[in-house]
GROMACS .gro file of N, CA and C in nm:
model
  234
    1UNK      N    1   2.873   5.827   6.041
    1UNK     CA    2   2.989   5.885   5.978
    1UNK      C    3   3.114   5.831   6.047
    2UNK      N    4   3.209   5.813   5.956
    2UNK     CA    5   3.326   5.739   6.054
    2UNK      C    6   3.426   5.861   6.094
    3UNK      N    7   3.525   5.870   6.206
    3UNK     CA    8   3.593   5.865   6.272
    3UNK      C    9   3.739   5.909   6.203
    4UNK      N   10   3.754   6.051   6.153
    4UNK     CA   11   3.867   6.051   6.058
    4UNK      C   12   3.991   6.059   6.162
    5UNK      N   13   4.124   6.017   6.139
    5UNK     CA   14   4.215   6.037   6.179
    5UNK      C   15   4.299   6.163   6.218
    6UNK      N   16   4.314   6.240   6.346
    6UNK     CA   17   4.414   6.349   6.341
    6UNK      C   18   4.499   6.380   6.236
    7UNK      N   19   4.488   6.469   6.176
    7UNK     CA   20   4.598   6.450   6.060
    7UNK      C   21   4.713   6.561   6.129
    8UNK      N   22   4.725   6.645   6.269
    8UNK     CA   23   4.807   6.695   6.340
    8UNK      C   24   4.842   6.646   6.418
    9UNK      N   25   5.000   6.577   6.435
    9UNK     CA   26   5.055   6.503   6.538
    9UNK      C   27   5.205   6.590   6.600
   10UNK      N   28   5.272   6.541   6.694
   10UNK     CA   29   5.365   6.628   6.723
   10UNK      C   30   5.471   6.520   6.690
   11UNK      N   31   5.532   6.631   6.591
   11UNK     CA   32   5.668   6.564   6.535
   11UNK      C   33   5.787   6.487   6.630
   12UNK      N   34   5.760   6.524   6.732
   12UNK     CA   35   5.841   6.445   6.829
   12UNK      C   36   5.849   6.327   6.833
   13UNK      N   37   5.700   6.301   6.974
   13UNK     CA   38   5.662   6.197   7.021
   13UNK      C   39   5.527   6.139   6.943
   14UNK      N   40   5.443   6.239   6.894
   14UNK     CA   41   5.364   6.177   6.802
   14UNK      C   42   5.228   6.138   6.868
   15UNK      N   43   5.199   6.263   6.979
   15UNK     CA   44   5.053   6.259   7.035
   15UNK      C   45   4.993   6.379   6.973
   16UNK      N   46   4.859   6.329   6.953
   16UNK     CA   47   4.791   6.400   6.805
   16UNK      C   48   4.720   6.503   6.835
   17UNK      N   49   4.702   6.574   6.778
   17UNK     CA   50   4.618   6.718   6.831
   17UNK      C   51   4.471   6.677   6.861
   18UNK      N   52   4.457   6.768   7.009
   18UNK     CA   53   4.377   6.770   7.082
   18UNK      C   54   4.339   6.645   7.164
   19UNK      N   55   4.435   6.563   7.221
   19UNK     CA   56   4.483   6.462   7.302
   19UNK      C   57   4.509   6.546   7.405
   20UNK      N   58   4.457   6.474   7.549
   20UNK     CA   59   4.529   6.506   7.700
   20UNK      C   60   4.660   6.578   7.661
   21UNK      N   61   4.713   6.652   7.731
   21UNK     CA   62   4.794   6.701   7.776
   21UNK      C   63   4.904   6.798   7.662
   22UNK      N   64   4.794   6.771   7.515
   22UNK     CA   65   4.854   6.880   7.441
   22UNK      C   66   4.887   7.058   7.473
   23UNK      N   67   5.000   7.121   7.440
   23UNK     CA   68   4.998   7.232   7.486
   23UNK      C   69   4.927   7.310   7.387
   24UNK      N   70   4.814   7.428   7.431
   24UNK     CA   71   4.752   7.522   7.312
   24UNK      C   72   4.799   7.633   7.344
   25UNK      N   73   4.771   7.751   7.263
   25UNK     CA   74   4.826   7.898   7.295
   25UNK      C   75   4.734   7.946   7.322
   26UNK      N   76   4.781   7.987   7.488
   26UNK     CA   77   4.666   8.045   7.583
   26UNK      C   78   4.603   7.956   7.597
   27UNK      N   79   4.620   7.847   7.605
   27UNK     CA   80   4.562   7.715   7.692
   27UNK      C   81   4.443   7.644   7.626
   28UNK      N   82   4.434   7.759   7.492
   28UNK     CA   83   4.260   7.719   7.375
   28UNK      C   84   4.261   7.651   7.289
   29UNK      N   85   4.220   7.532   7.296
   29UNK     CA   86   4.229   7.443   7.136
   29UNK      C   87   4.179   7.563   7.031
   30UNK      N   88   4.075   7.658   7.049
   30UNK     CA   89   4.019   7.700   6.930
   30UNK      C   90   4.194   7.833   6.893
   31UNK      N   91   4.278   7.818   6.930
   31UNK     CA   92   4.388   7.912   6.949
   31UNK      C   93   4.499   7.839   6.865
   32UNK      N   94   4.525   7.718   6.856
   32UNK     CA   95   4.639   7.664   6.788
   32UNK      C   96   4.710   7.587   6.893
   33UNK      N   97   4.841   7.497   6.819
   33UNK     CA   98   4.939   7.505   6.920
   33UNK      C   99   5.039   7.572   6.969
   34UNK      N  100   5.071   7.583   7.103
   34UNK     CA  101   5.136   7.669   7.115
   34UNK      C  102   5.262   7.673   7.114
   35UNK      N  103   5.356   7.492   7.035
   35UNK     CA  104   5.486   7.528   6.987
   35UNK      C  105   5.460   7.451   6.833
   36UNK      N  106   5.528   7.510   6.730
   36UNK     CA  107   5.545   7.481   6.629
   36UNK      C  108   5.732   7.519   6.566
   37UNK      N  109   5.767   7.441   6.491
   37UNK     CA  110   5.926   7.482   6.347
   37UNK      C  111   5.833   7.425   6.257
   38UNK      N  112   5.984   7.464   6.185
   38UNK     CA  113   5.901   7.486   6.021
   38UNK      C  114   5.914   7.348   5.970
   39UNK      N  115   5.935   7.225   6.063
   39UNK     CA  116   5.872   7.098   6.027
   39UNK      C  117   5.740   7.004   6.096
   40UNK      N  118   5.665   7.099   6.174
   40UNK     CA  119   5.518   7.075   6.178
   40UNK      C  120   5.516   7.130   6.364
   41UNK      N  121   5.382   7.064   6.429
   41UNK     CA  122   5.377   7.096   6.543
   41UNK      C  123   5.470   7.054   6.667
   42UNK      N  124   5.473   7.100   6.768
   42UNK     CA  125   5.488   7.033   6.893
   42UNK      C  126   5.397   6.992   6.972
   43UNK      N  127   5.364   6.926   7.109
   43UNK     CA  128   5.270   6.919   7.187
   43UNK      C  129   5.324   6.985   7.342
   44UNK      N  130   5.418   6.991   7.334
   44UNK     CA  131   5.467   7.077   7.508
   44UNK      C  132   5.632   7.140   7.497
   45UNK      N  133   5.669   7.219   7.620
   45UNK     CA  134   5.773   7.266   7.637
   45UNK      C  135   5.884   7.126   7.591
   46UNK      N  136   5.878   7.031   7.673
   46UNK     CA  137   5.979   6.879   7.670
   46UNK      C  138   5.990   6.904   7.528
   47UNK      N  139   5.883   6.840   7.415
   47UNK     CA  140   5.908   6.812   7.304
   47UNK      C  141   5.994   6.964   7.228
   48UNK      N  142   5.922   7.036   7.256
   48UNK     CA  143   6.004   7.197   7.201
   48UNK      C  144   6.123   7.155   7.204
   49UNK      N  145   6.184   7.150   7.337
   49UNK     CA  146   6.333   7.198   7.361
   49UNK      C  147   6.420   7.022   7.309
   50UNK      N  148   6.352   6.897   7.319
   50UNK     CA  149   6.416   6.781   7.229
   50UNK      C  150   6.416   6.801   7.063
   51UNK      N  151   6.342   6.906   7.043
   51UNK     CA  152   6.341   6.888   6.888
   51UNK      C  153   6.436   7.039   6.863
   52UNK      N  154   6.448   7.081   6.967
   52UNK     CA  155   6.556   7.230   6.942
   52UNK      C  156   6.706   7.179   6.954
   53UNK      N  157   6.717   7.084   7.084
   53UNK     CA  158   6.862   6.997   7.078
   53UNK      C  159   6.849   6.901   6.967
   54UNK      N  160   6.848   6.808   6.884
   54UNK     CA  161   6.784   6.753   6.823
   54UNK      C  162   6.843   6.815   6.695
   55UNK      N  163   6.778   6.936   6.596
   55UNK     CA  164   6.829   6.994   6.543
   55UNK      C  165   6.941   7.077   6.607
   56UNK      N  166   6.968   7.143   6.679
   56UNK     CA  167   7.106   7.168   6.719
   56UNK      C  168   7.231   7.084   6.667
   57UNK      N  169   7.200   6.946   6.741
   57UNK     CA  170   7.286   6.826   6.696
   57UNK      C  171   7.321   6.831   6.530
   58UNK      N  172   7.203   6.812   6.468
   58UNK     CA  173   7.212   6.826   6.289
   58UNK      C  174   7.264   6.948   6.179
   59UNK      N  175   7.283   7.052   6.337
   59UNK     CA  176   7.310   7.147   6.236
   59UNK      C  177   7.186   7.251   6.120
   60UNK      N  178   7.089   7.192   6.159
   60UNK     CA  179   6.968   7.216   6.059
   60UNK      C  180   6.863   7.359   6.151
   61UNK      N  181   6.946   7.396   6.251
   61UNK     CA  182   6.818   7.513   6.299
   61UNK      C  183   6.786   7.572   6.211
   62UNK      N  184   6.645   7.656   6.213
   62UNK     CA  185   6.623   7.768   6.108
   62UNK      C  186   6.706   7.869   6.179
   63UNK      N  187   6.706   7.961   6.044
   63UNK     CA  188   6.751   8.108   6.057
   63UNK      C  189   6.674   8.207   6.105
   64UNK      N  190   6.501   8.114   6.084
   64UNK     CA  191   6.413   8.289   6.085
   64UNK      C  192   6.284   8.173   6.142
   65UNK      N  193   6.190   8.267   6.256
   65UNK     CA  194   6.087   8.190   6.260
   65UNK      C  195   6.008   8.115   6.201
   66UNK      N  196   5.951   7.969   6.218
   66UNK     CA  197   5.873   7.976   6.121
   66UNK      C  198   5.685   8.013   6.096
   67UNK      N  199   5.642   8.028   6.008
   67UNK     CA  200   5.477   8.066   6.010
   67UNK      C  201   5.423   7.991   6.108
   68UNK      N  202   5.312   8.010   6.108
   68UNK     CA  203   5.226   7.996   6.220
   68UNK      C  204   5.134   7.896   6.126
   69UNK      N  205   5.141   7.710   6.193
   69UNK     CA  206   5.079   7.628   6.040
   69UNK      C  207   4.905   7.655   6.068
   70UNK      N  208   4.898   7.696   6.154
   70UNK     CA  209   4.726   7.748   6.157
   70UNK      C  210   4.651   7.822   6.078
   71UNK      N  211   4.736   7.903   6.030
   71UNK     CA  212   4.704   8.093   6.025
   71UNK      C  213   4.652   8.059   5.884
   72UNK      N  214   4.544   8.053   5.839
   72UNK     CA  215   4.488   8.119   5.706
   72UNK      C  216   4.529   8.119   5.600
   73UNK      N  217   4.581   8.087   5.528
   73UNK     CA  218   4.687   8.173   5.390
   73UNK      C  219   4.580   8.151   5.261
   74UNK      N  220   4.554   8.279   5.221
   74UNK     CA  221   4.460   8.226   5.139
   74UNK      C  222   4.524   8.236   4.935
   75UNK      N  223   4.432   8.150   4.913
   75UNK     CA  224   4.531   8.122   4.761
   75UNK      C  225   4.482   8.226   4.725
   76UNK      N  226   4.571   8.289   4.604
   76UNK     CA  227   4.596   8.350   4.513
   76UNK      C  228   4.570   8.321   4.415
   77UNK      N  229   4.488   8.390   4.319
   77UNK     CA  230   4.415   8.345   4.184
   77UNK      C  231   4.478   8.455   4.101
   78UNK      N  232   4.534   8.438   3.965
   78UNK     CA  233   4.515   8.528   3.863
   78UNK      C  234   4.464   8.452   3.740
   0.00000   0.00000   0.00000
């Protein structure tokens, strides 16, 4: 079977989930990461706070946290 590609990278710098030195919440890959905005993951504090100045600079912070891109959401059928 081949070898699929991370399809979770950190919007920053662009080291992919579950690579050395990614940060998890509570330290557990099976937990998530432990920084995310509402334009995808982070991998550590550094990248957090460059992508918080970063948007600062643009003017573009959110207003309101964003979801958690892990968490479940399950579709809705009618």
């Amino acid at each position: 079977m081949l070898a699929r590609p991370d399809s979770y990278r950190c919007i920053e710098c662009g080291l992919p989930y579950r690579a050395a030195g990614f940060s998890y919440h509570q330290g557990k890959l099976e937990n998530g990461a432990a920084y995310w905005s509402d334009r995808g993951i982070l991998c550590s504090p550094q990248c957090s706070l460059a992508h918080h100045r970063k948007r600062a600079a643009e003017g573009t912070l959110p207003q309101e946290p964003a979801p958690d891109p892990f968490e479940f959401q399950p579709l809705i059928r009618r």
